Amino acid sequence: MDNSLMIETRNLTKTFGDFTAVDGINLSVQKGTIHGFVGPNGAGKTTTMKMLIGAIWCSQGEGYIKGYGIGSIPAKQIIGYSPEHAFFYNDMVASDYLVYMARICGMKRSETRKRALELLDWLDIGGFSERKIGGFSAGMKQRLSLAQALIHEPELLILDEPTANMDPTGRLSILDKLRQLSRERKATIFLSSHILSELEQVVDFMTMIDKGRIVVEGKMAELRKRFSGNHFLLKTSHNETILAAIKDKGLFRESWIDNEDFIHMISDNTTALRKEVVETVVRTGAELEHFSEERASLQDIYRKTMRMEEEG
Amino acid sequence: MGFHAVQEKTATVMGKAIIVMEKTIRELMSLRRLAVAIIAGLIPSVFFGTVIWRESFRSGVMSLEMQTHTLVGYFLLISFMWIGGFYIAYMIIVSGMDFVSKEEEGGTLLLMVSKPISRFQFILGKSLALLLTTLLIELVVLFGSIVVFWALLELDPEIVRALLGLLPWIFLYSVVVAILFDALTIAISALFKGQVLKTALSMLLVMLVFGVGSILRTVWPSTYENYHLYYIDPSYHLGNAYVSTTVQAESGRMTPQIQAYLGIFTGTYKAGMEETMLAMFTGSSASFDPDIRAMPPSLERTDYLTPLLSVLLCLAVSAAALGATKVAMDRKEVY
């Protein structure tokens, strides 16, 4: 067992009759990282998360949370979980609910109320601490769901669509708080989201899942590079001249100039191309305005991966 | 595992269960629920106190001793049949039948199972809350019934004292009934889904516990004895426990009519057709007079099993039900 891993699964599988929802996934989530878990609807994200928290049992395989078997009490002590759609005891007031959850997590009664109020404040719903949960909006319930996940200061947060039901301001605020938790408390965060543009702002690692199988995984920086497709962007004062000069060397397989006067070059020989660009610019005396390697966004990675999956 | 380790483990298990219990008690002790439960519990006492006995008790036709015997006897019968019987069973079933499904369907169980509390601790906490609140209401209803009789029948203090003397023993018996129905109800709640199915099962359970034994004993009395069917007859075990508990009270002596009724319903007394007819048609307060030998002064006990064994069997069934609950909860998949 790898001590650097917070979540580790081996051949984790879940079947419902003939349908395989999760198909033998081997998940590795490093301690202290923010790990994105993405995939289309029905890919098996929520089922995987529910197996990790011990709400449902795996049909095959095994999983560990910091070395403890998934579903065990020590594993649950480490986890804070927030589902996509959280349901609460609507007749309870928010602070009482958090106190109850904190005590279930083993916190001392004397510490719980202070902690509950602090958390509600931190999540910007402090003004509603004595209100019944039944009267909360969907966004407030989402924040309360995060609060109950955080109440016992868990080492691992498993968050299923934590920004669902929130407006853009709320979503950004929650993502900021997740970054803060990772930075200040070194918490490991394993989260799913459909809003990839927001997710990519916070995640260090990413696992993409489709039809119950992992299709892509790795460090975000490496994935960005891997999926960039050796795509370079160049802008100079003499685009046509430069492009013609480089073209003669046969260093790229595809090129075009876009509406904003950027030269796009797809190359298989990136080192030679970089060198040639610099030399050509110097030789022609053109003014260099921009030269970069295009980095793939999470959306690009997702789109390409799903296209490859469809094409088999 | 040493004694201290066991003690520590028990404390840990109970610690989390107690947190759930406290919350559930707050839910179960709502003013509306308490009012409905107490009123329902007092209905028979109010009915008998106003409609059936008011005139005979106030007219002065009965001696103090006869009044005491009559009221003690019928209070024991009402307590067995209603307050410590159907009432306690229904109160537990109505409140506890949806304990698991309500959390499951309402989505609250998902967050609970993600927390470091075992599913059994969770259900045990709820079960304990139901047991404690039921027993508290039971105590109020038992005491309230005596107050109702006192107020409606203008009872002599000596009769009230005799009734109060029964109270701890009836309550002790109620604890056994409450434990049994609490465990069975929690098991139904964890094992089955669907309101109709659970309601049907609960009704069947009540009939099985209180009714089937009487039918077996009446229709096939020899089969009942020859095949030792009393071992699997809950009404016998409860009756055996009840009779043996209440006779501990100074005032707990039953009249033959009451013994005959209990014989019919529980099989604890040898109540044949003759005793049954006497109890049903001449079993009024006036019919009890040992001097005129309308009935023997006391019916013979069946003594199939010792009362302790009956209580232990009830507790064993409760433990088995809790065991089934644990297995069902542990295997449950929560979405």
XYZ file of C-alpha atoms in Angstrom, chain B residues 96-102 104-105 109 123 182-195 197-199 201-202 205 317-333:
48
model
C -41.116 3.196 14.619
C -42.293 1.552 11.426
C -40.866 4.342 9.246
C -37.651 4.955 11.188
C -35.381 3.630 8.439
C -37.501 4.225 5.335
C -38.187 7.837 6.318
C -33.801 6.513 3.384
C -36.518 8.053 1.242
C -29.569 8.454 5.597
C -30.692 2.333 14.504
C -39.616 -2.124 19.741
C -37.173 -4.718 18.413
C -39.728 -6.289 16.059
C -40.835 -2.911 14.709
C -37.275 -1.751 14.112
C -36.607 -5.021 12.288
C -39.658 -4.503 10.050
C -38.515 -0.941 9.430
C -35.029 -2.072 8.368
C -36.004 -5.200 6.477
C -38.979 -4.094 4.425
C -39.864 -1.269 2.093
C -43.301 -0.054 1.123
C -45.835 1.416 3.478
C -46.342 -4.106 3.200
C -44.995 -2.758 6.479
C -48.466 -1.874 7.760
C -46.823 -7.020 8.500
C -47.243 -4.948 11.633
C -47.521 -9.205 14.053
C -36.915 -12.937 20.199
C -36.131 -9.233 20.701
C -32.390 -9.922 20.467
C -32.915 -11.993 17.319
C -34.956 -9.149 15.808
C -32.173 -6.696 16.634
C -29.658 -9.077 15.084
C -31.740 -9.223 11.899
C -31.906 -5.425 11.962
C -28.124 -5.201 12.185
C -27.651 -7.555 9.242
C -30.260 -5.692 7.177
C -28.726 -2.304 7.969
C -25.186 -3.479 7.239
C -26.231 -4.883 3.868
C -28.365 -1.921 2.902
C -27.192 0.183 -0.029
